[in-house]
């Protein structure tokens, strides 16, 4: 299918290039033209007249647990430990594959509606999440999360290997399978080592939680005499491309280890604030050239999947705690949520920018939304003024999956009743 989007205010994220009255063409799943020349409408199957609206790359959610939409609002205002061990883990024990499917499909709907076109997921019963991903048409890095402090990690790792062999590259590359070790406090050293070895054997990437709380660091020091970063490094995790979520409590040395090993960081400011975990030192990590994307984390600790909110929070939080309003300017926040997010998920060569030859993951914002006019600086408009509900149209791999706020691949009535039934069945 050939699509032309004309009269667009293009934010390309390609070397900061912005085209005020631009045109973007899509041929099948790829971008075929980005520039200021509109072409004859008859050369296309569809021409969308953006009439001056902002058109930009789809957003990247670098860390989430999609089925946790089922627990949205289920456990709020609690400490992470209490929240996780007394509320979330017992509820997760009641999940079945159908519930995971409905929770995942709900998350896909929410992400498409708020302009996210690629996400990194860490969970279990991942085949059900993949089913939702394939149905919705969204892009995802899916990881079957490994936990275990005895031999019980082995079955989980086996599932991860099966998932990799069956689904890596599915739907013409929309699905990428990663490996995952949940965290230093839920995995034994043997489990971490086994995950690293499996991922290396498959040339795959690894998704982890790293130094989310002070308690995690303290316990790790008393157990191993090392920081979580040092333990992950010593177990070989960083021999594979790694996406490390949170990184709230890193020492100078930890940051140097991440930089040396090209570990990408997914920054989840809203989840970290809500669970009162702390604030990651994004500014210092950026100074060490660590690549940082943004994530929402699961909806049980956020409680939304709106990456616009993460972008804004990422930018204003560093300014606020360092008393310096020049930190994390709008372009940097936008870059974290697009090009860099794609890069840390191993997708940077084909996603995250509006550029000829790249995959057509494109969003169109609402024209004339009261909160979006006037546009003095489109990057500021997106980061500081916009929210997910301003996304009018979402295109993923050249396919329109939402137009004028209407989901075209997901039936929301069906999702809502599936989610309600799942929650009822689980008795939560
Ligand atoms: Zn998480």
Short mmCIF file of C-alpha atoms and ligand atoms in Angstrom, two decimals:
data_model
loop_
_atom_site.label_atom_id
_atom_site.label_comp_id
_atom_site.label_asym_id
_atom_site.label_seq_id
_atom_site.Cartn_x
_atom_site.Cartn_y
_atom_site.Cartn_z
CA UNK A 1 0.00 0.00 0.00
CA UNK A 2 1.23 3.49 -0.85
CA UNK A 3 0.33 6.27 1.57
CA UNK A 4 1.17 9.96 1.37
CA UNK A 5 0.90 12.29 4.37
CA UNK A 6 1.02 15.85 3.11
CA UNK A 7 0.94 19.32 4.71
CA UNK A 8 2.65 17.81 7.73
CA UNK A 9 4.70 19.54 10.40
CA UNK A 10 7.37 16.83 10.39
CA UNK A 11 9.57 16.12 13.39
CA UNK A 12 11.94 13.61 11.82
CA UNK A 13 14.39 12.92 14.71
CA UNK A 14 16.90 12.61 11.87
CA UNK A 15 19.67 15.01 12.92
CA UNK A 16 17.07 17.33 14.43
CA UNK A 17 15.52 18.00 11.03
CA UNK A 18 12.07 19.62 11.19
CA UNK A 19 10.07 20.33 8.04
CA UNK A 20 7.24 22.75 8.56
CA UNK A 21 5.22 22.02 5.47
CA UNK A 22 6.44 18.55 4.71
CA UNK A 23 5.42 15.37 3.05
CA UNK A 24 6.05 11.79 4.09
CA UNK A 25 5.44 8.84 1.78
CA UNK A 26 5.10 5.21 2.71
CA UNK A 27 5.44 2.26 0.40
CA UNK A 28 4.37 -1.01 1.94
CA UNK A 29 6.08 -1.22 5.34
CA UNK A 30 8.75 1.42 4.75
CA UNK A 31 9.16 5.17 4.48
CA UNK A 32 9.91 5.98 0.83
CA UNK A 33 10.19 9.77 1.01
CA UNK A 34 10.60 12.55 3.56
CA UNK A 35 10.79 16.09 2.26
CA UNK A 36 8.93 19.21 1.30
CA UNK A 37 7.51 18.14 -2.06
CA UNK A 38 3.95 16.80 -2.10
CA UNK A 39 3.36 14.32 -4.89
CA UNK A 40 0.22 13.85 -7.02
CA UNK A 41 -2.51 12.17 -4.94
CA UNK A 42 -3.25 9.72 -7.76
CA UNK A 43 0.17 8.10 -7.28
CA UNK A 44 -1.02 6.81 -3.86
CA UNK A 45 -3.65 4.45 -2.51
CA UNK A 46 -4.24 6.90 0.31
CA UNK A 47 -3.38 10.55 0.80
CA UNK A 48 -3.78 11.94 4.31
CA UNK A 49 -3.89 15.71 4.48
CA UNK A 50 -2.38 16.51 7.90
CA UNK A 51 -3.37 20.19 7.45
CA UNK A 52 -0.40 21.36 9.49
CA UNK A 53 -0.59 18.77 12.27
CA UNK A 54 2.58 17.43 13.86
CA UNK A 55 3.72 14.14 12.32
CA UNK A 56 6.50 12.28 14.10
CA UNK A 57 8.03 8.85 14.72
CA UNK A 58 5.98 6.45 16.86
CA UNK A 59 7.06 6.37 20.50
CA UNK A 60 9.05 3.60 22.14
CA UNK A 61 8.17 2.20 25.56
CA UNK A 62 11.48 0.64 26.61
CA UNK A 63 10.21 -1.17 29.68
CA UNK A 64 6.81 -2.57 30.58
CA UNK A 65 4.93 -5.66 31.69
CA UNK A 66 1.85 -5.52 29.45
CA UNK A 67 -0.48 -8.02 31.19
CA UNK A 68 -0.26 -5.93 34.36
CA UNK A 69 -3.02 -3.74 32.93
CA UNK A 70 -5.21 -6.26 34.79
CA UNK A 71 -3.75 -4.90 38.05
CA UNK A 72 -4.22 -1.22 37.21
CA UNK A 73 -5.34 0.43 40.43
CA UNK A 74 -5.23 -2.87 42.31
CA UNK A 75 -2.31 -2.03 44.61
CA UNK A 76 -1.49 1.63 45.05
CA UNK A 77 0.23 3.71 47.69
CA UNK A 78 2.38 0.85 49.04
CA UNK A 79 6.12 0.24 49.42
CA UNK A 80 7.69 -1.69 46.56
CA UNK A 81 8.41 -4.70 48.74
CA UNK A 82 4.91 -4.84 50.22
CA UNK A 83 3.38 -4.08 46.81
CA UNK A 84 5.38 -6.80 45.04
CA UNK A 85 5.46 -9.63 47.56
CA UNK A 86 2.10 -9.20 49.31
CA UNK A 87 -0.09 -7.91 46.52
CA UNK A 88 1.31 -8.39 43.00
CA UNK A 89 3.01 -11.83 43.23
CA UNK A 90 -0.09 -13.48 44.85
CA UNK A 91 -2.34 -11.93 42.17
CA UNK A 92 0.02 -13.09 39.42
CA UNK A 93 -0.29 -16.65 40.73
CA UNK A 94 -3.94 -16.52 39.63
CA UNK A 95 -3.16 -15.56 36.02
CA UNK A 96 -3.92 -17.94 33.17
CA UNK A 97 -3.05 -17.69 29.49
CA UNK A 98 -6.42 -16.16 28.58
CA UNK A 99 -6.08 -13.47 31.24
CA UNK A 100 -2.58 -12.64 30.02
CA UNK A 101 -3.91 -12.38 26.46
CA UNK A 102 -6.67 -9.94 27.43
CA UNK A 103 -4.37 -7.87 29.61
CA UNK A 104 -1.83 -7.70 26.80
CA UNK A 105 -4.41 -6.77 24.18
CA UNK A 106 -5.70 -4.02 26.47
CA UNK A 107 -2.14 -2.72 26.79
CA UNK A 108 -1.64 -2.82 23.01
CA UNK A 109 -4.85 -0.81 22.57
CA UNK A 110 -3.74 1.76 25.12
CA UNK A 111 -0.30 2.06 23.55
CA UNK A 112 -1.58 2.44 19.99
CA UNK A 113 -4.05 5.07 21.18
CA UNK A 114 -1.27 7.02 22.88
CA UNK A 115 1.20 6.80 20.01
CA UNK A 116 3.49 3.97 21.09
CA UNK A 117 4.52 1.77 18.19
CA UNK A 118 7.24 -0.35 19.84
CA UNK A 119 7.55 -1.67 23.37
CA UNK A 120 9.80 -3.96 25.40
CA UNK A 121 7.93 -6.46 27.51
CA UNK A 122 9.13 -8.63 30.36
CA UNK A 123 6.66 -11.16 31.71
CA UNK A 124 5.54 -14.77 31.46
CA UNK A 125 2.94 -16.79 29.49
CA UNK A 126 4.46 -14.70 26.74
CA UNK A 127 2.81 -16.61 23.91
CA UNK A 128 -0.45 -14.94 24.95
CA UNK A 129 1.21 -11.53 24.76
CA UNK A 130 2.59 -12.38 21.32
CA UNK A 131 -0.91 -13.36 20.21
CA UNK A 132 -2.13 -9.87 21.21
CA UNK A 133 0.88 -8.21 19.56
CA UNK A 134 0.30 -10.03 16.27
CA UNK A 135 -3.42 -9.23 16.28
CA UNK A 136 -2.91 -5.56 17.03
CA UNK A 137 -0.03 -5.05 14.57
CA UNK A 138 2.25 -3.33 17.10
CA UNK A 139 6.03 -3.96 17.33
CA UNK A 140 7.41 -5.59 20.46
CA UNK A 141 10.52 -7.01 22.06
CA UNK A 142 9.14 -9.84 24.15
CA UNK A 143 11.08 -11.52 26.95
CA UNK A 144 10.00 -14.49 29.04
CA UNK A 145 11.20 -13.38 32.43
CA UNK A 146 13.42 -15.79 34.34
CA UNK A 147 13.36 -15.88 38.13
CA UNK A 148 14.58 -18.56 40.51
CA UNK A 149 16.88 -19.01 43.38
CA UNK A 150 17.12 -22.81 43.21
CA UNK A 151 16.88 -25.03 40.18
CA UNK A 152 13.41 -23.70 39.47
CA UNK A 153 14.76 -21.21 36.91
CA UNK A 154 15.51 -24.00 34.43
CA UNK A 155 11.94 -24.56 33.19
CA UNK A 156 11.47 -20.82 32.76
CA UNK A 157 14.66 -20.52 30.77
CA UNK A 158 13.61 -23.46 28.62
CA UNK A 159 10.35 -21.61 27.86
CA UNK A 160 12.40 -18.55 26.87
CA UNK A 161 14.44 -20.66 24.48
CA UNK A 162 11.32 -22.17 22.90
CA UNK A 163 9.82 -18.71 22.55
CA UNK A 164 12.97 -17.50 20.82
CA UNK A 165 13.04 -20.33 18.33
CA UNK A 166 9.35 -20.00 17.50
CA UNK A 167 8.76 -16.27 17.39
CA UNK A 168 11.94 -14.27 16.92
CA UNK A 169 11.39 -12.16 13.79
CA UNK A 170 7.66 -12.97 13.57
CA UNK A 171 5.33 -10.76 11.55
CA UNK A 172 8.13 -9.57 9.25
CA UNK A 173 10.31 -8.48 12.15
CA UNK A 174 7.62 -6.79 14.23
CA UNK A 175 8.34 -9.27 17.02
CA UNK A 176 11.82 -9.66 18.46
CA UNK A 177 12.46 -12.11 21.28
CA UNK A 178 14.82 -11.09 24.06
CA UNK A 179 15.94 -13.04 27.11
CA UNK A 180 15.37 -11.75 30.61
CA UNK A 181 16.64 -12.18 34.15
CA UNK A 182 14.13 -10.43 36.41
CA UNK A 183 16.51 -8.92 38.99
CA UNK A 184 19.44 -9.66 41.22
CA UNK A 185 17.10 -10.27 44.19
CA UNK A 186 14.89 -12.81 42.38
CA UNK A 187 17.61 -14.76 40.54
CA UNK A 188 20.45 -16.87 41.88
CA UNK A 189 23.92 -16.43 40.41
CA UNK A 190 23.43 -19.73 38.59
CA UNK A 191 20.19 -18.44 37.05
CA UNK A 192 21.87 -15.22 35.92
CA UNK A 193 24.73 -17.15 34.39
CA UNK A 194 22.39 -19.54 32.62
CA UNK A 195 20.35 -16.66 31.13
CA UNK A 196 23.55 -14.99 29.92
CA UNK A 197 24.73 -18.22 28.31
CA UNK A 198 21.41 -18.90 26.58
CA UNK A 199 21.15 -15.37 25.23
CA UNK A 200 24.75 -15.44 23.99
CA UNK A 201 24.15 -18.79 22.28
CA UNK A 202 21.24 -17.24 20.35
CA UNK A 203 22.92 -13.88 19.77
CA UNK A 204 19.97 -12.35 21.60
CA UNK A 205 19.57 -9.36 23.92
CA UNK A 206 18.74 -9.37 27.63
CA UNK A 207 16.18 -7.28 29.53
CA UNK A 208 16.72 -6.84 33.29
CA UNK A 209 15.68 -4.76 36.29
CA UNK A 210 18.74 -3.09 37.80
CA UNK A 211 19.18 -1.17 41.07
CA UNK A 212 15.57 -0.07 41.32
CA UNK A 213 15.60 0.47 45.09
CA UNK A 214 18.04 1.20 47.85
CA UNK A 215 16.99 -2.05 49.55
CA UNK A 216 17.96 -4.05 46.45
CA UNK A 217 21.46 -2.55 46.57
CA UNK A 218 21.82 -3.01 50.32
CA UNK A 219 20.72 -6.66 50.22
CA UNK A 220 22.99 -7.33 47.26
CA UNK A 221 26.00 -5.89 49.06
CA UNK A 222 25.29 -7.99 52.14
CA UNK A 223 24.77 -11.15 50.07
CA UNK A 224 27.57 -10.76 47.51
CA UNK A 225 29.73 -7.87 48.70
CA UNK A 226 29.11 -6.24 45.32
CA UNK A 227 26.61 -3.94 43.63
CA UNK A 228 23.87 -5.45 41.42
CA UNK A 229 25.69 -4.01 38.37
CA UNK A 230 28.87 -5.85 39.36
CA UNK A 231 26.97 -9.10 39.92
CA UNK A 232 25.28 -8.88 36.49
CA UNK A 233 28.62 -8.10 34.86
CA UNK A 234 30.39 -10.93 36.63
CA UNK A 235 27.70 -13.42 35.62
CA UNK A 236 28.20 -12.48 31.95
CA UNK A 237 24.88 -10.70 31.38
CA UNK A 238 26.56 -7.66 29.82
CA UNK A 239 28.30 -9.82 27.22
CA UNK A 240 24.95 -9.58 25.43
CA UNK A 241 23.21 -6.32 24.44
CA UNK A 242 21.35 -5.40 27.61
CA UNK A 243 18.37 -3.19 28.40
CA UNK A 244 18.54 -2.34 32.12
CA UNK A 245 15.37 -0.90 33.62
CA UNK A 246 15.45 1.73 36.39
CA UNK A 247 19.14 2.18 37.39
CA UNK A 248 18.10 4.49 40.22
CA UNK A 249 20.97 3.66 42.55
CA UNK A 250 24.19 3.45 40.57
CA UNK A 251 27.62 4.35 41.85
CA UNK A 252 30.14 6.13 39.65
CA UNK A 253 31.80 2.76 39.11
CA UNK A 254 28.46 1.12 38.17
CA UNK A 255 27.86 3.81 35.55
CA UNK A 256 31.32 3.24 34.13
CA UNK A 257 30.60 -0.48 33.88
CA UNK A 258 27.36 0.22 32.01
CA UNK A 259 29.11 2.65 29.66
CA UNK A 260 32.01 0.26 28.96
CA UNK A 261 29.60 -2.55 28.15
CA UNK A 262 27.18 -0.43 26.09
CA UNK A 263 24.30 -1.32 28.39
CA UNK A 264 21.16 0.65 27.50
CA UNK A 265 19.06 2.07 30.33
CA UNK A 266 15.30 2.38 30.37
CA UNK A 267 14.30 5.22 32.62
CA UNK A 268 10.88 4.84 34.28
CA UNK A 269 10.43 8.07 36.19
CA UNK A 270 6.72 7.82 37.00
CA UNK A 271 6.91 4.26 38.33
CA UNK A 272 10.00 5.18 40.38
CA UNK A 273 8.21 8.20 41.82
CA UNK A 274 4.97 6.36 42.54
CA UNK A 275 6.74 3.53 44.36
CA UNK A 276 8.98 6.13 46.02
CA UNK A 277 12.03 4.27 44.79
CA UNK A 278 13.92 7.44 43.98
CA UNK A 279 15.10 9.33 40.91
CA UNK A 280 17.65 7.92 38.47
CA UNK A 281 20.63 10.14 37.83
CA UNK A 282 19.87 10.53 34.15
CA UNK A 283 22.02 13.59 33.76
CA UNK A 284 25.17 11.88 34.96
CA UNK A 285 24.47 8.76 32.92
CA UNK A 286 24.03 10.89 29.79
CA UNK A 287 27.32 12.61 30.56
CA UNK A 288 28.93 9.16 30.44
CA UNK A 289 27.33 8.54 27.03
CA UNK A 290 25.01 5.83 28.33
CA UNK A 291 22.04 5.40 26.01
CA UNK A 292 18.77 6.07 27.84
CA UNK A 293 15.25 5.32 26.68
CA UNK A 294 12.03 5.81 28.60
CA UNK A 295 9.53 3.28 29.87
CA UNK A 296 6.32 3.21 31.81
CA UNK A 297 6.98 -0.02 33.72
CA UNK A 298 3.81 -2.05 34.35
CA UNK A 299 0.46 -0.37 34.82
CA UNK A 300 0.29 -1.60 38.40
CA UNK A 301 2.96 0.95 39.28
CA UNK A 302 2.28 3.86 36.95
CA UNK A 303 -0.80 3.46 36.20
CA UNK A 304 -0.79 4.30 32.52
CA UNK A 305 1.16 3.48 29.38
CA UNK A 306 1.33 7.05 28.08
CA UNK A 307 4.90 7.74 26.94
CA UNK A 308 4.12 11.47 26.54
CA UNK A 309 3.83 11.60 30.34
CA UNK A 310 7.20 9.83 30.74
CA UNK A 311 8.87 12.24 28.33
CA UNK A 312 7.65 15.26 30.21
CA UNK A 313 8.46 13.78 33.59
CA UNK A 314 11.95 12.76 32.41
CA UNK A 315 12.63 16.32 31.34
CA UNK A 316 11.22 18.22 34.30
CA UNK A 317 12.41 15.85 37.01
CA UNK A 318 16.12 16.34 36.32
CA UNK A 319 15.60 20.11 36.11
CA UNK A 320 13.77 20.09 39.43
CA UNK A 321 16.14 17.97 41.49
CA UNK A 322 19.27 19.66 40.10
CA UNK A 323 17.77 23.16 40.13
CA UNK A 324 18.84 23.61 36.51
CA UNK A 325 16.14 24.21 33.87
CA UNK A 326 18.58 23.66 31.00
CA UNK A 327 18.91 19.94 31.75
CA UNK A 328 17.16 17.39 29.48
CA UNK A 329 15.83 19.84 26.89
CA UNK A 330 12.76 18.85 24.87
CA UNK A 331 14.76 17.42 21.99
CA UNK A 332 16.70 15.14 24.33
CA UNK A 333 13.51 13.87 25.99
CA UNK A 334 11.99 13.25 22.57
CA UNK A 335 15.11 11.46 21.38
CA UNK A 336 14.97 9.18 24.46
CA UNK A 337 11.39 8.23 23.61
CA UNK A 338 12.05 7.62 19.90
CA UNK A 339 15.47 7.03 18.29
CA UNK A 340 17.39 6.08 21.44
CA UNK A 341 14.57 3.89 22.74
CA UNK A 342 14.63 2.02 19.43
CA UNK A 343 18.40 1.72 19.63
CA UNK A 344 18.49 0.19 23.08
CA UNK A 345 15.94 -2.36 21.91
CA UNK A 346 18.22 -3.28 19.00
CA UNK A 347 15.90 -1.59 16.51
CA UNK A 348 17.77 1.66 15.89
CA UNK A 349 18.73 0.86 12.30
CA UNK A 350 15.14 0.60 11.20
CA UNK A 351 12.92 2.49 13.67
CA UNK A 352 12.71 5.64 15.76
CA UNK A 353 13.20 8.24 13.00
CA UNK A 354 11.32 9.47 9.96
CA UNK A 355 13.89 8.67 7.33
CA UNK A 356 13.78 7.08 3.89
CA UNK A 357 14.25 3.32 4.10
CA UNK A 358 13.16 3.04 7.73
CA UNK A 359 10.07 1.19 8.88
CA UNK A 360 6.97 3.36 8.68
CA UNK A 361 6.11 3.74 12.39
CA UNK A 362 4.46 7.15 12.29
CA UNK A 363 2.01 9.09 14.42
CA UNK A 364 -0.08 12.13 13.57
CA UNK A 365 -1.15 14.45 16.37
CA UNK A 366 -4.43 16.29 16.56
CA UNK A 367 -4.54 19.51 14.58
CA UNK A 368 -5.75 22.53 16.49
CA UNK A 369 -6.05 20.74 19.83
CA UNK A 370 -6.36 23.54 22.41
CA UNK A 371 -3.28 22.33 24.30
CA UNK A 372 -1.17 22.15 21.14
CA UNK A 373 -1.45 25.66 19.68
CA UNK A 374 0.36 27.83 18.86
CA UNK A 375 3.43 25.84 17.86
CA UNK A 376 6.52 27.96 18.49
CA UNK A 377 8.74 24.93 18.78
CA UNK A 378 7.22 21.57 17.78
CA UNK A 379 9.57 19.54 20.00
CA UNK A 380 8.52 21.58 23.04
CA UNK A 381 4.88 21.20 22.03
CA UNK A 382 5.23 17.43 21.96
CA UNK A 383 7.20 17.08 25.22
CA UNK A 384 5.63 19.74 27.42
CA UNK A 385 2.09 20.21 26.07
CA UNK A 386 0.91 17.01 24.40
CA UNK A 387 -0.55 13.88 25.92
CA UNK A 388 -1.43 10.47 24.55
CA UNK A 389 -5.02 11.46 23.79
CA UNK A 390 -3.69 13.99 21.25
CA UNK A 391 -2.63 11.16 18.93
CA UNK A 392 -5.10 11.05 16.04
CA UNK A 393 -3.59 8.44 13.77
CA UNK A 394 -1.06 5.67 14.35
CA UNK A 395 0.71 3.86 11.52
CA UNK A 396 2.86 0.80 12.25
CA UNK A 397 4.95 -0.94 9.61
CA UNK A 398 3.07 1.08 6.98
CA UNK A 399 -0.32 -0.08 8.18
CA UNK A 400 -2.87 2.34 9.65
CA UNK A 401 -3.85 0.78 12.98
CA UNK A 402 -5.70 3.80 14.38
CA UNK A 403 -7.32 6.60 12.40
CA UNK A 404 -9.12 9.58 13.89
CA UNK A 405 -8.87 7.85 17.33
CA UNK A 406 -10.61 4.72 16.07
CA UNK A 407 -8.70 1.47 16.56
CA UNK A 408 -8.74 -0.54 13.34
CA UNK A 409 -7.16 -3.79 14.52
CA UNK A 410 -8.67 -4.08 18.01
CA UNK A 411 -12.32 -4.27 19.00
CA UNK A 412 -12.45 -2.40 22.33
CA UNK A 413 -15.86 -3.81 23.33
CA UNK A 414 -14.43 -7.31 23.00
CA UNK A 415 -11.31 -6.30 24.97
CA UNK A 416 -13.30 -4.65 27.75
CA UNK A 417 -15.49 -7.70 28.27
CA UNK A 418 -12.50 -10.09 28.03
CA UNK A 419 -10.65 -8.06 30.68
CA UNK A 420 -13.69 -7.92 32.97
CA UNK A 421 -14.19 -11.69 32.72
CA UNK A 422 -10.51 -12.36 33.38
CA UNK A 423 -10.45 -10.17 36.48
CA UNK A 424 -13.62 -11.81 37.76
CA UNK A 425 -12.27 -15.31 37.14
CA UNK A 426 -9.06 -14.47 39.01
CA UNK A 427 -11.08 -13.13 41.93
CA UNK A 428 -9.00 -10.00 42.30
ZN1 LIG B 1 9.57 -3.50 35.64
#
